C-alpha positions as protocol buffer text, in pm:
chain_id: "A"
residue {
  index: 1
  type: UNK
  ca { x: 6 y: 0 z: 0 }
}
residue {
  index: 2
  type: UNK
  ca { x: 274 y: 236 z: 96 }
}
residue {
  index: 3
  type: UNK
  ca { x: 469 y: 154 z: -225 }
}
residue {
  index: 4
  type: UNK
  ca { x: 161 y: 213 z: -425 }
}
residue {
  index: 5
  type: UNK
  ca { x: 108 y: 562 z: -273 }
}
residue {
  index: 6
  type: UNK
  ca { x: 480 y: 642 z: -337 }
}
residue {
  index: 7
  type: UNK
  ca { x: 440 y: 539 z: -690 }
}
residue {
  index: 8
  type: UNK
  ca { x: 117 y: 757 z: -736 }
}
residue {
  index: 9
  type: UNK
  ca { x: 290 y: 1057 z: -571 }
}
residue {
  index: 10
  type: UNK
  ca { x: 587 y: 1034 z: -816 }
}
residue {
  index: 11
  type: UNK
  ca { x: 338 y: 986 z: -1107 }
}
residue {
  index: 12
  type: UNK
  ca { x: 148 y: 1305 z: -1004 }
}
residue {
  index: 13
  type: UNK
  ca { x: 472 y: 1492 z: -958 }
}
residue {
  index: 14
  type: UNK
  ca { x: 575 y: 1383 z: -1326 }
}
residue {
  index: 15
  type: UNK
  ca { x: 246 y: 1503 z: -1464 }
}
residue {
  index: 16
  type: UNK
  ca { x: 281 y: 1828 z: -1281 }
}
residue {
  index: 17
  type: UNK
  ca { x: 632 y: 1886 z: -1432 }
}
residue {
  index: 18
  type: UNK
  ca { x: 511 y: 1798 z: -1780 }
}
residue {
  index: 19
  type: UNK
  ca { x: 220 y: 2027 z: -1748 }
}
residue {
  index: 20
  type: UNK
  ca { x: 421 y: 2323 z: -1630 }
}
residue {
  index: 21
  type: UNK
  ca { x: 658 y: 2274 z: -1937 }
}
residue {
  index: 22
  type: UNK
  ca { x: 369 y: 2275 z: -2168 }
}
residue {
  index: 23
  type: UNK
  ca { x: 202 y: 2589 z: -2028 }
}
residue {
  index: 24
  type: UNK
  ca { x: -70 y: 2399 z: -1844 }
}
residue {
  index: 25
  type: UNK
  ca { x: -24 y: 2613 z: -1538 }
}
residue {
  index: 26
  type: UNK
  ca { x: -223 y: 2867 z: -1730 }
}
residue {
  index: 27
  type: UNK
  ca { x: -608 y: 2893 z: -1757 }
}
residue {
  index: 28
  type: UNK
  ca { x: -867 y: 3115 z: -1911 }
}
residue {
  index: 29
  type: UNK
  ca { x: -986 y: 3378 z: -1658 }
}
residue {
  index: 30
  type: UNK
  ca { x: -703 y: 3323 z: -1422 }
}
residue {
  index: 31
  type: UNK
  ca { x: -776 y: 3660 z: -1259 }
}
residue {
  index: 32
  type: UNK
  ca { x: -1155 y: 3609 z: -1238 }
}
residue {
  index: 33
  type: UNK
  ca { x: -1146 y: 3630 z: -854 }
}
residue {
  index: 34
  type: UNK
  ca { x: -807 y: 3806 z: -774 }
}
residue {
  index: 35
  type: UNK
  ca { x: -863 y: 4092 z: -1036 }
}
residue {
  index: 36
  type: UNK
  ca { x: -1191 y: 4057 z: -1217 }
}
residue {
  index: 37
  type: UNK
  ca { x: -1166 y: 4385 z: -1418 }
}
residue {
  index: 38
  type: UNK
  ca { x: -795 y: 4313 z: -1523 }
}
residue {
  index: 39
  type: UNK
  ca { x: -874 y: 4204 z: -1882 }
}
residue {
  index: 40
  type: UNK
  ca { x: -1132 y: 4481 z: -1951 }
}
residue {
  index: 41
  type: UNK
  ca { x: -891 y: 4744 z: -1809 }
}
residue {
  index: 42
  type: UNK
  ca { x: -608 y: 4615 z: -2048 }
}
residue {
  index: 43
  type: UNK
  ca { x: -848 y: 4621 z: -2340 }
}
residue {
  index: 44
  type: UNK
  ca { x: -965 y: 4963 z: -2272 }
}
residue {
  index: 45
  type: UNK
  ca { x: -609 y: 5089 z: -2245 }
}
residue {
  index: 46
  type: UNK
  ca { x: -492 y: 4923 z: -2559 }
}
residue {
  index: 47
  type: UNK
  ca { x: -804 y: 5049 z: -2753 }
}
residue {
  index: 48
  type: UNK
  ca { x: -715 y: 5409 z: -2645 }
}
residue {
  index: 49
  type: UNK
  ca { x: -378 y: 5389 z: -2815 }
}
residue {
  index: 50
  type: UNK
  ca { x: -477 y: 5186 z: -3130 }
}
residue {
  index: 51
  type: UNK
  ca { x: -766 y: 5430 z: -3189 }
}
residue {
  index: 52
  type: UNK
  ca { x: -520 y: 5706 z: -3274 }
}
residue {
  index: 53
  type: UNK
  ca { x: -229 y: 5488 z: -3420 }
}
residue {
  index: 54
  type: UNK
  ca { x: -350 y: 5175 z: -3601 }
}
residue {
  index: 55
  type: UNK
  ca { x: 7 y: 5067 z: -3655 }
}
residue {
  index: 56
  type: UNK
  ca { x: 44 y: 4965 z: -3283 }
}
residue {
  index: 57
  type: UNK
  ca { x: -121 y: 4617 z: -3329 }
}
residue {
  index: 58
  type: UNK
  ca { x: 176 y: 4532 z: -3557 }
}
residue {
  index: 59
  type: UNK
  ca { x: 419 y: 4660 z: -3292 }
}
residue {
  index: 60
  type: UNK
  ca { x: 254 y: 4473 z: -3003 }
}
residue {
  index: 61
  type: UNK
  ca { x: 236 y: 4147 z: -3195 }
}
residue {
  index: 62
  type: UNK
  ca { x: 604 y: 4174 z: -3291 }
}
residue {
  index: 63
  type: UNK
  ca { x: 690 y: 4246 z: -2933 }
}
residue {
  index: 64
  type: UNK
  ca { x: 493 y: 3949 z: -2810 }
}
residue {
  index: 65
  type: UNK
  ca { x: 668 y: 3728 z: -3061 }
}
residue {
  index: 66
  type: UNK
  ca { x: 1014 y: 3856 z: -2958 }
}
residue {
  index: 67
  type: UNK
  ca { x: 919 y: 3788 z: -2585 }
}
residue {
  index: 68
  type: UNK
  ca { x: 803 y: 3437 z: -2645 }
}
residue {
  index: 69
  type: UNK
  ca { x: 1100 y: 3317 z: -2861 }
}
residue {
  index: 70
  type: UNK
  ca { x: 1352 y: 3432 z: -2591 }
}
residue {
  index: 71
  type: UNK
  ca { x: 1326 y: 3259 z: -2257 }
}
residue {
  index: 72
  type: UNK
  ca { x: 956 y: 3204 z: -2322 }
}
residue {
  index: 73
  type: UNK
  ca { x: 654 y: 3431 z: -2273 }
}
residue {
  index: 74
  type: UNK
  ca { x: 774 y: 3582 z: -1942 }
}
residue {
  index: 75
  type: UNK
  ca { x: 793 y: 3962 z: -2018 }
}
residue {
  index: 76
  type: UNK
  ca { x: 1172 y: 3953 z: -2028 }
}
residue {
  index: 77
  type: UNK
  ca { x: 1179 y: 4173 z: -2342 }
}
residue {
  index: 78
  type: UNK
  ca { x: 1018 y: 4456 z: -2137 }
}
residue {
  index: 79
  type: UNK
  ca { x: 1308 y: 4481 z: -1891 }
}
residue {
  index: 80
  type: UNK
  ca { x: 1541 y: 4795 z: -1921 }
}
residue {
  index: 81
  type: UNK
  ca { x: 1919 y: 4752 z: -1923 }
}
residue {
  index: 82
  type: UNK
  ca { x: 2107 y: 4832 z: -1604 }
}
residue {
  index: 83
  type: UNK
  ca { x: 2470 y: 4945 z: -1541 }
}
residue {
  index: 84
  type: UNK
  ca { x: 2570 y: 4569 z: -1500 }
}
residue {
  index: 85
  type: UNK
  ca { x: 2348 y: 4400 z: -1762 }
}
residue {
  index: 86
  type: UNK
  ca { x: 2231 y: 4467 z: -2115 }
}
residue {
  index: 87
  type: UNK
  ca { x: 1894 y: 4314 z: -2155 }
}
residue {
  index: 88
  type: UNK
  ca { x: 1710 y: 4191 z: -2460 }
}
residue {
  index: 89
  type: UNK
  ca { x: 1595 y: 4539 z: -2532 }
}
residue {
  index: 90
  type: UNK
  ca { x: 1939 y: 4634 z: -2625 }
}
residue {
  index: 91
  type: UNK
  ca { x: 1982 y: 4370 z: -2901 }
}
residue {
  index: 92
  type: UNK
  ca { x: 1970 y: 4502 z: -3259 }
}
residue {
  index: 93
  type: UNK
  ca { x: 1664 y: 4293 z: -3355 }
}
residue {
  index: 94
  type: UNK
  ca { x: 1478 y: 4472 z: -3060 }
}
residue {
  index: 95
  type: UNK
  ca { x: 1595 y: 4818 z: -3098 }
}
residue {
  index: 96
  type: UNK
  ca { x: 1302 y: 4894 z: -3331 }
}
residue {
  index: 97
  type: UNK
  ca { x: 1037 y: 4751 z: -3099 }
}
residue {
  index: 98
  type: UNK
  ca { x: 753 y: 4992 z: -3023 }
}
residue {
  index: 99
  type: UNK
  ca { x: 462 y: 4994 z: -2774 }
}
residue {
  index: 100
  type: UNK
  ca { x: 641 y: 4980 z: -2441 }
}
residue {
  index: 101
  type: UNK
  ca { x: 441 y: 5277 z: -2327 }
}
residue {
  index: 102
  type: UNK
  ca { x: 113 y: 5094 z: -2394 }
}
residue {
  index: 103
  type: UNK
  ca { x: 223 y: 4792 z: -2163 }
}
residue {
  index: 104
  type: UNK
  ca { x: 343 y: 5039 z: -1901 }
}
residue {
  index: 105
  type: UNK
  ca { x: 6 y: 5237 z: -1918 }
}
residue {
  index: 106
  type: UNK
  ca { x: -194 y: 4905 z: -1898 }
}
residue {
  index: 107
  type: UNK
  ca { x: 16 y: 4790 z: -1602 }
}
residue {
  index: 108
  type: UNK
  ca { x: -27 y: 5124 z: -1424 }
}
residue {
  index: 109
  type: UNK
  ca { x: -398 y: 5109 z: -1465 }
}
residue {
  index: 110
  type: UNK
  ca { x: -430 y: 4751 z: -1339 }
}
residue {
  index: 111
  type: UNK
  ca { x: -198 y: 4825 z: -1053 }
}
residue {
  index: 112
  type: UNK
  ca { x: -432 y: 5101 z: -935 }
}
residue {
  index: 113
  type: UNK
  ca { x: -708 y: 4843 z: -893 }
}
residue {
  index: 114
  type: UNK
  ca { x: -518 y: 4531 z: -804 }
}
residue {
  index: 115
  type: UNK
  ca { x: -162 y: 4593 z: -694 }
}
residue {
  index: 116
  type: UNK
  ca { x: 86 y: 4302 z: -739 }
}
residue {
  index: 117
  type: UNK
  ca { x: -153 y: 4067 z: -898 }
}
residue {
  index: 118
  type: UNK
  ca { x: -139 y: 4082 z: -1274 }
}
residue {
  index: 119
  type: UNK
  ca { x: 191 y: 4002 z: -1459 }
}
residue {
  index: 120
  type: UNK
  ca { x: 354 y: 4211 z: -1737 }
}
residue {
  index: 121
  type: UNK
  ca { x: 387 y: 3881 z: -1936 }
}
residue {
  index: 122
  type: UNK
  ca { x: 14 y: 3843 z: -1928 }
}
residue {
  index: 123
  type: UNK
  ca { x: -51 y: 4213 z: -2008 }
}
residue {
  index: 124
  type: UNK
  ca { x: 162 y: 4174 z: -2323 }
}
residue {
  index: 125
  type: UNK
  ca { x: -1 y: 3854 z: -2430 }
}
residue {
  index: 126
  type: UNK
  ca { x: -351 y: 4002 z: -2386 }
}
residue {
  index: 127
  type: UNK
  ca { x: -260 y: 4340 z: -2548 }
}
residue {
  index: 128
  type: UNK
  ca { x: -124 y: 4170 z: -2864 }
}
residue {
  index: 129
  type: UNK
  ca { x: -437 y: 3970 z: -2905 }
}
residue {
  index: 130
  type: UNK
  ca { x: -671 y: 4257 z: -2831 }
}
residue {
  index: 131
  type: UNK
  ca { x: -496 y: 4495 z: -3071 }
}
residue {
  index: 132
  type: UNK
  ca { x: -502 y: 4273 z: -3355 }
}
residue {
  index: 133
  type: UNK
  ca { x: -870 y: 4206 z: -3309 }
}
residue {
  index: 134
  type: UNK
  ca { x: -918 y: 4582 z: -3305 }
}
residue {
  index: 135
  type: UNK
  ca { x: -804 y: 4605 z: -3673 }
}
residue {
  index: 136
  type: UNK
  ca { x: -1042 y: 4328 z: -3783 }
}
residue {
  index: 137
  type: UNK
  ca { x: -797 y: 4052 z: -3722 }
}
residue {
  index: 138
  type: UNK
  ca { x: -854 y: 3716 z: -3567 }
}
residue {
  index: 139
  type: UNK
  ca { x: -931 y: 3659 z: -3197 }
}
residue {
  index: 140
  type: UNK
  ca { x: -750 y: 3375 z: -3008 }
}
residue {
  index: 141
  type: UNK
  ca { x: -776 y: 3248 z: -2651 }
}
residue {
  index: 142
  type: UNK
  ca { x: -516 y: 3388 z: -2400 }
}
residue {
  index: 143
  type: UNK
  ca { x: -499 y: 3174 z: -2090 }
}
residue {
  index: 144
  type: UNK
  ca { x: -347 y: 3374 z: -1815 }
}
residue {
  index: 145
  type: UNK
  ca { x: -135 y: 3306 z: -1507 }
}
residue {
  index: 146
  type: UNK
  ca { x: 208 y: 3379 z: -1648 }
}
residue {
  index: 147
  type: UNK
  ca { x: 467 y: 3500 z: -1408 }
}
residue {
  index: 148
  type: UNK
  ca { x: 726 y: 3755 z: -1485 }
}
residue {
  index: 149
  type: UNK
  ca { x: 1087 y: 3653 z: -1555 }
}
residue {
  index: 150
  type: UNK
  ca { x: 1375 y: 3800 z: -1358 }
}
residue {
  index: 151
  type: UNK
  ca { x: 1641 y: 3728 z: -1624 }
}
residue {
  index: 152
  type: UNK
  ca { x: 1697 y: 3920 z: -1948 }
}
residue {
  index: 153
  type: UNK
  ca { x: 2020 y: 3929 z: -2147 }
}
residue {
  index: 154
  type: UNK
  ca { x: 2123 y: 4068 z: -2474 }
}
residue {
  index: 155
  type: UNK
  ca { x: 2293 y: 3744 z: -2579 }
}
residue {
  index: 156
  type: UNK
  ca { x: 1975 y: 3543 z: -2558 }
}
residue {
  index: 157
  type: UNK
  ca { x: 1803 y: 3758 z: -2807 }
}
residue {
  index: 158
  type: UNK
  ca { x: 2070 y: 3711 z: -3069 }
}
residue {
  index: 159
  type: UNK
  ca { x: 2072 y: 3332 z: -3010 }
}
residue {
  index: 160
  type: UNK
  ca { x: 1688 y: 3270 z: -3021 }
}
residue {
  index: 161
  type: UNK
  ca { x: 1530 y: 3534 z: -3243 }
}
residue {
  index: 162
  type: UNK
  ca { x: 1518 y: 3417 z: -3611 }
}
residue {
  index: 163
  type: UNK
  ca { x: 1677 y: 3687 z: -3826 }
}
residue {
  index: 164
  type: UNK
  ca { x: 1507 y: 3802 z: -4157 }
}
residue {
  index: 165
  type: UNK
  ca { x: 1797 y: 3646 z: -4356 }
}
residue {
  index: 166
  type: UNK
  ca { x: 1728 y: 3286 z: -4244 }
}
residue {
  index: 167
  type: UNK
  ca { x: 1652 y: 3025 z: -4499 }
}
residue {
  index: 168
  type: UNK
  ca { x: 1367 y: 2780 z: -4459 }
}
residue {
  index: 169
  type: UNK
  ca { x: 1569 y: 2507 z: -4292 }
}
residue {
  index: 170
  type: UNK
  ca { x: 1691 y: 2742 z: -4031 }
}
residue {
  index: 171
  type: UNK
  ca { x: 1357 y: 2900 z: -3985 }
}
residue {
  index: 172
  type: UNK
  ca { x: 1194 y: 2544 z: -3924 }
}
residue {
  index: 173
  type: UNK
  ca { x: 1470 y: 2455 z: -3683 }
}
residue {
  index: 174
  type: UNK
  ca { x: 1414 y: 2779 z: -3486 }
}
residue {
  index: 175
  type: UNK
  ca { x: 1043 y: 2724 z: -3467 }
}
residue {
  index: 176
  type: UNK
  ca { x: 1084 y: 2353 z: -3389 }
}
residue {
  index: 177
  type: UNK
  ca { x: 1300 y: 2450 z: -3089 }
}
residue {
  index: 178
  type: UNK
  ca { x: 1001 y: 2634 z: -2953 }
}
residue {
  index: 179
  type: UNK
  ca { x: 756 y: 2347 z: -3015 }
}
residue {
  index: 180
  type: UNK
  ca { x: 615 y: 2487 z: -3336 }
}
residue {
  index: 181
  type: UNK
  ca { x: 599 y: 2316 z: -3669 }
}
residue {
  index: 182
  type: UNK
  ca { x: 627 y: 2414 z: -4031 }
}
residue {
  index: 183
  type: UNK
  ca { x: 262 y: 2502 z: -4065 }
}
residue {
  index: 184
  type: UNK
  ca { x: 304 y: 2737 z: -3760 }
}
residue {
  index: 185
  type: UNK
  ca { x: 597 y: 2893 z: -3943 }
}
residue {
  index: 186
  type: UNK
  ca { x: 387 y: 2962 z: -4249 }
}
residue {
  index: 187
  type: UNK
  ca { x: 87 y: 3076 z: -4043 }
}
residue {
  index: 188
  type: UNK
  ca { x: 275 y: 3312 z: -3807 }
}
residue {
  index: 189
  type: UNK
  ca { x: 472 y: 3454 z: -4091 }
}
residue {
  index: 190
  type: UNK
  ca { x: 136 y: 3597 z: -4205 }
}
residue {
  index: 191
  type: UNK
  ca { x: 165 y: 3832 z: -3930 }
}
residue {
  index: 192
  type: UNK
  ca { x: 366 y: 4041 z: -4164 }
}
residue {
  index: 193
  type: UNK
  ca { x: 55 y: 4140 z: -4332 }
}
residue {
  index: 194
  type: UNK
  ca { x: 51 y: 4436 z: -4082 }
}
residue {
  index: 195
  type: UNK
  ca { x: 338 y: 4667 z: -4001 }
}
residue {
  index: 196
  type: UNK
  ca { x: 654 y: 4817 z: -4152 }
}
residue {
  index: 197
  type: UNK
  ca { x: 1009 y: 4710 z: -4208 }
}
residue {
  index: 198
  type: UNK
  ca { x: 1319 y: 4909 z: -4202 }
}
residue {
  index: 199
  type: UNK
  ca { x: 1502 y: 4909 z: -4535 }
}
residue {
  index: 200
  type: UNK
  ca { x: 1822 y: 4785 z: -4380 }
}
residue {
  index: 201
  type: UNK
  ca { x: 1634 y: 4452 z: -4314 }
}
residue {
  index: 202
  type: UNK
  ca { x: 1620 y: 4361 z: -4683 }
}
residue {
  index: 203
  type: UNK
  ca { x: 1847 y: 4610 z: -4870 }
}
residue {
  index: 204
  type: UNK
  ca { x: 2109 y: 4339 z: -4930 }
}
residue {
  index: 205
  type: UNK
  ca { x: 1853 y: 4171 z: -5141 }
}
residue {
  index: 206
  type: UNK
  ca { x: 1833 y: 4474 z: -5364 }
}
residue {
  index: 207
  type: UNK
  ca { x: 2192 y: 4591 z: -5404 }
}
residue {
  index: 208
  type: UNK
  ca { x: 2439 y: 4324 z: -5286 }
}
residue {
  index: 209
  type: UNK
  ca { x: 2286 y: 3984 z: -5249 }
}
residue {
  index: 210
  type: UNK
  ca { x: 2597 y: 3777 z: -5310 }
}
residue {
  index: 211
  type: UNK
  ca { x: 2857 y: 4052 z: -5245 }
}
residue {
  index: 212
  type: UNK
  ca { x: 2885 y: 4143 z: -5618 }
}
residue {
  index: 213
  type: UNK
  ca { x: 2637 y: 4422 z: -5636 }
}
residue {
  index: 214
  type: UNK
  ca { x: 2361 y: 4203 z: -5759 }
}
residue {
  index: 215
  type: UNK
  ca { x: 1999 y: 4152 z: -5674 }
}
residue {
  index: 216
  type: UNK
  ca { x: 1825 y: 3849 z: -5515 }
}
residue {
  index: 217
  type: UNK
  ca { x: 1698 y: 3637 z: -5815 }
}
residue {
  index: 218
  type: UNK
  ca { x: 1410 y: 3514 z: -5606 }
}
residue {
  index: 219
  type: UNK
  ca { x: 1265 y: 3866 z: -5582 }
}
residue {
  index: 220
  type: UNK
  ca { x: 1024 y: 3966 z: -5854 }
}
residue {
  index: 221
  type: UNK
  ca { x: 1232 y: 4173 z: -6100 }
}
residue {
  index: 222
  type: UNK
  ca { x: 936 y: 4396 z: -6173 }
}
residue {
  index: 223
  type: UNK
  ca { x: 910 y: 4475 z: -5804 }
}
residue {
  index: 224
  type: UNK
  ca { x: 1276 y: 4558 z: -5755 }
}
residue {
  index: 225
  type: UNK
  ca { x: 1273 y: 4902 z: -5911 }
}
residue {
  index: 226
  type: UNK
  ca { x: 972 y: 5006 z: -5682 }
}
residue {
  index: 227
  type: UNK
  ca { x: 1169 y: 4895 z: -5371 }
}
residue {
  index: 228
  type: UNK
  ca { x: 1483 y: 5066 z: -5485 }
}
residue {
  index: 229
  type: UNK
  ca { x: 1302 y: 5386 z: -5525 }
}
residue {
  index: 230
  type: UNK
  ca { x: 1189 y: 5364 z: -5169 }
}
residue {
  index: 231
  type: UNK
  ca { x: 1504 y: 5230 z: -5017 }
}
residue {
  index: 232
  type: UNK
  ca { x: 1855 y: 5360 z: -5116 }
}
residue {
  index: 233
  type: UNK
  ca { x: 2189 y: 5180 z: -5029 }
}
residue {
  index: 234
  type: UNK
  ca { x: 2290 y: 5192 z: -4665 }
}
residue {
  index: 235
  type: UNK
  ca { x: 1952 y: 5345 z: -4567 }
}
residue {
  index: 236
  type: UNK
  ca { x: 1890 y: 5278 z: -4213 }
}
residue {
  index: 237
  type: UNK
  ca { x: 1615 y: 5539 z: -4163 }
}
residue {
  index: 238
  type: UNK
  ca { x: 1340 y: 5469 z: -4416 }
}
residue {
  index: 239
  type: UNK
  ca { x: 1065 y: 5220 z: -4357 }
}
residue {
  index: 240
  type: UNK
  ca { x: 863 y: 5018 z: -4610 }
}
residue {
  index: 241
  type: UNK
  ca { x: 521 y: 4869 z: -4586 }
}
residue {
  index: 242
  type: UNK
  ca { x: 534 y: 4495 z: -4538 }
}
residue {
  index: 243
  type: UNK
  ca { x: 197 y: 4452 z: -4724 }
}
residue {
  index: 244
  type: UNK
  ca { x: 155 y: 4756 z: -4932 }
}
residue {
  index: 245
  type: UNK
  ca { x: -188 y: 4889 z: -4957 }
}
residue {
  index: 246
  type: UNK
  ca { x: -331 y: 4715 z: -4647 }
}
residue {
  index: 247
  type: UNK
  ca { x: -42 y: 4717 z: -4398 }
}
residue {
  index: 248
  type: UNK
  ca { x: -283 y: 4865 z: -4134 }
}
residue {
  index: 249
  type: UNK
  ca { x: -546 y: 4586 z: -4186 }
}
residue {
  index: 250
  type: UNK
  ca { x: -491 y: 4215 z: -4086 }
}
residue {
  index: 251
  type: UNK
  ca { x: -584 y: 4005 z: -4377 }
}
residue {
  index: 252
  type: UNK
  ca { x: -445 y: 3731 z: -4603 }
}
residue {
  index: 253
  type: UNK
  ca { x: -300 y: 3949 z: -4874 }
}
residue {
  index: 254
  type: UNK
  ca { x: 53 y: 3883 z: -4748 }
}
residue {
  index: 255
  type: UNK
  ca { x: 32 y: 3539 z: -4901 }
}
residue {
  index: 256
  type: UNK
  ca { x: -50 y: 3675 z: -5240 }
}
residue {
  index: 257
  type: UNK
  ca { x: 272 y: 3898 z: -5218 }
}
residue {
  index: 258
  type: UNK
  ca { x: 477 y: 3609 z: -5120 }
}
residue {
  index: 259
  type: UNK
  ca { x: 343 y: 3388 z: -5398 }
}
residue {
  index: 260
  type: UNK
  ca { x: 431 y: 3665 z: -5649 }
}
residue {
  index: 261
  type: UNK
  ca { x: 792 y: 3665 z: -5504 }
}
residue {
  index: 262
  type: UNK
  ca { x: 725 y: 4004 z: -5347 }
}
residue {
  index: 263
  type: UNK
  ca { x: 793 y: 3928 z: -4976 }
}
residue {
  index: 264
  type: UNK
  ca { x: 1046 y: 4178 z: -4833 }
}
residue {
  index: 265
  type: UNK
  ca { x: 1257 y: 3947 z: -4621 }
}
residue {
  index: 266
  type: UNK
  ca { x: 1465 y: 3650 z: -4724 }
}
residue {
  index: 267
  type: UNK
  ca { x: 1273 y: 3464 z: -4464 }
}
residue {
  index: 268
  type: UNK
  ca { x: 943 y: 3560 z: -4647 }
}
residue {
  index: 269
  type: UNK
  ca { x: 1082 y: 3431 z: -4970 }
}
residue {
  index: 270
  type: UNK
  ca { x: 1205 y: 3120 z: -4798 }
}
residue {
  index: 271
  type: UNK
  ca { x: 853 y: 2996 z: -4750 }
}
residue {
  index: 272
  type: UNK
  ca { x: 841 y: 2903 z: -5112 }
}
residue {
  index: 273
  type: UNK
  ca { x: 1144 y: 2669 z: -5078 }
}
residue {
  index: 274
  type: UNK
  ca { x: 971 y: 2400 z: -4861 }
}
residue {
  index: 275
  type: UNK
  ca { x: 684 y: 2184 z: -4973 }
}
residue {
  index: 276
  type: UNK
  ca { x: 468 y: 2226 z: -4677 }
}
residue {
  index: 277
  type: UNK
  ca { x: 513 y: 2597 z: -4636 }
}
residue {
  index: 278
  type: UNK
  ca { x: 494 y: 2657 z: -5004 }
}
residue {
  index: 279
  type: UNK
  ca { x: 157 y: 2465 z: -5023 }
}
residue {
  index: 280
  type: UNK
  ca { x: 29 y: 2682 z: -4731 }
}
residue {
  index: 281
  type: UNK
  ca { x: 118 y: 2995 z: -4907 }
}
residue {
  index: 282
  type: UNK
  ca { x: -37 y: 2886 z: -5236 }
}
residue {
  index: 283
  type: UNK
  ca { x: -364 y: 2775 z: -5069 }
}
residue {
  index: 284
  type: UNK
  ca { x: -410 y: 3103 z: -4883 }
}
residue {
  index: 285
  type: UNK
  ca { x: -302 y: 3324 z: -5187 }
}
residue {
  index: 286
  type: UNK
  ca { x: -545 y: 3156 z: -5439 }
}
residue {
  index: 287
  type: UNK
  ca { x: -850 y: 3151 z: -5228 }
}
residue {
  index: 288
  type: UNK
  ca { x: -845 y: 3479 z: -5021 }
}
residue {
  index: 289
  type: UNK
  ca { x: -706 y: 3304 z: -4707 }
}
residue {
  index: 290
  type: UNK
  ca { x: -992 y: 3074 z: -4632 }
}
residue {
  index: 291
  type: UNK
  ca { x: -847 y: 2925 z: -4324 }
}
residue {
  index: 292
  type: UNK
  ca { x: -591 y: 3188 z: -4231 }
}
residue {
  index: 293
  type: UNK
  ca { x: -762 y: 3357 z: -3934 }
}
residue {
  index: 294
  type: UNK
  ca { x: -849 y: 3019 z: -3779 }
}
residue {
  index: 295
  type: UNK
  ca { x: -499 y: 2894 z: -3840 }
}
residue {
  index: 296
  type: UNK
  ca { x: -349 y: 3205 z: -3701 }
}
residue {
  index: 297
  type: UNK
  ca { x: -553 y: 3178 z: -3380 }
}
residue {
  index: 298
  type: UNK
  ca { x: -445 y: 2819 z: -3333 }
}
residue {
  index: 299
  type: UNK
  ca { x: -73 y: 2896 z: -3389 }
}
residue {
  index: 300
  type: UNK
  ca { x: -80 y: 3198 z: -3155 }
}
residue {
  index: 301
  type: UNK
  ca { x: -250 y: 2984 z: -2883 }
}
residue {
  index: 302
  type: UNK
  ca { x: 53 y: 2750 z: -2923 }
}
residue {
  index: 303
  type: UNK
  ca { x: 310 y: 3032 z: -2929 }
}
residue {
  index: 304
  type: UNK
  ca { x: 174 y: 3212 z: -2625 }
}
residue {
  index: 305
  type: UNK
  ca { x: 235 y: 2922 z: -2390 }
}
residue {
  index: 306
  type: UNK
  ca { x: 605 y: 2870 z: -2487 }
}
residue {
  index: 307
  type: UNK
  ca { x: 814 y: 2808 z: -2185 }
}
residue {
  index: 308
  type: UNK
  ca { x: 582 y: 3014 z: -1951 }
}
residue {
  index: 309
  type: UNK
  ca { x: 658 y: 3064 z: -1583 }
}
residue {
  index: 310
  type: UNK
  ca { x: 366 y: 2972 z: -1355 }
}
residue {
  index: 311
  type: UNK
  ca { x: 297 y: 2892 z: -987 }
}
residue {
  index: 312
  type: UNK
  ca { x: 574 y: 3038 z: -768 }
}
residue {
  index: 313
  type: UNK
  ca { x: 840 y: 3067 z: -1046 }
}
residue {
  index: 314
  type: UNK
  ca { x: 946 y: 3421 z: -1136 }
}
residue {
  index: 315
  type: UNK
  ca { x: 758 y: 3715 z: -984 }
}
residue {
  index: 316
  type: UNK
  ca { x: 480 y: 3976 z: -1041 }
}
residue {
  index: 317
  type: UNK
  ca { x: 666 y: 4294 z: -1133 }
}
residue {
  index: 318
  type: UNK
  ca { x: 550 y: 4623 z: -981 }
}
residue {
  index: 319
  type: UNK
  ca { x: 681 y: 4808 z: -1300 }
}
residue {
  index: 320
  type: UNK
  ca { x: 728 y: 4614 z: -1634 }
}
residue {
  index: 321
  type: UNK
  ca { x: 1061 y: 4767 z: -1703 }
}
residue {
  index: 322
  type: UNK
  ca { x: 1222 y: 4660 z: -1377 }
}
residue {
  index: 323
  type: UNK
  ca { x: 1255 y: 4341 z: -1161 }
}
residue {
  index: 324
  type: UNK
  ca { x: 1132 y: 4385 z: -809 }
}
């Protein structure tokens, strides 16, 4: 009997460990009793910003992605550098992140009602979802209960964030390391339907693809002159729309661009170099994205549980830019 109880105890412990690793410490409505107005306060705060600047959803979605791919969805991307530590914010891929003021405003508003209860990691996850829905994008479930991480280093960002020059093999490996598959890669890349990109992120494709002053042959030759008129060599200031004509609206038109070989980044073009991702691009491009919204919601629900901290791990920050 004793041995049986010991076995059951070990078995329960194993399941708890596995659940925590898969984000199962989260649940919908986590703050229903501890801070019932939390999600509505966050939604209202985000809406006040998006109403006057419809480019913020792209910024918040990107920030959420950058957070989850580095140390999991723990709000580590929100931490400021100190005199002794450069955080993820200082990494080159994160220097162009926007929307920190929105997260800070939402946190301040929630703290007034429920001090020390709602994590910054949850606020970021909810803000990304709500903002996308505000520009007619999909809605996905965001279970809450994340805890805030206490560690953020510049090196982790360089290691874990897939850069825009990755090929499809590298992209699939990067996503697989986070529990995401090739379909998730194709689906989440569709987030590029909103937002802008700095010319520096793709100028090599226009002016010096192989180091010989040439253009990337996988880029539509008729599209190149238009991009060159927008982005000059060594231009680190100008931005280009990732989905010209509808970059403020969440839709499936991104896939039509990629299918025409007009994706801005090498990583966009790379989707045509793998059978599974190429098939997804073609299917969404030819039929006005029949399953894109549903697929995006499913992939986001997977992404927002990556390596989360729950229970007694981490902390609940008082201010999102600083550990307690």
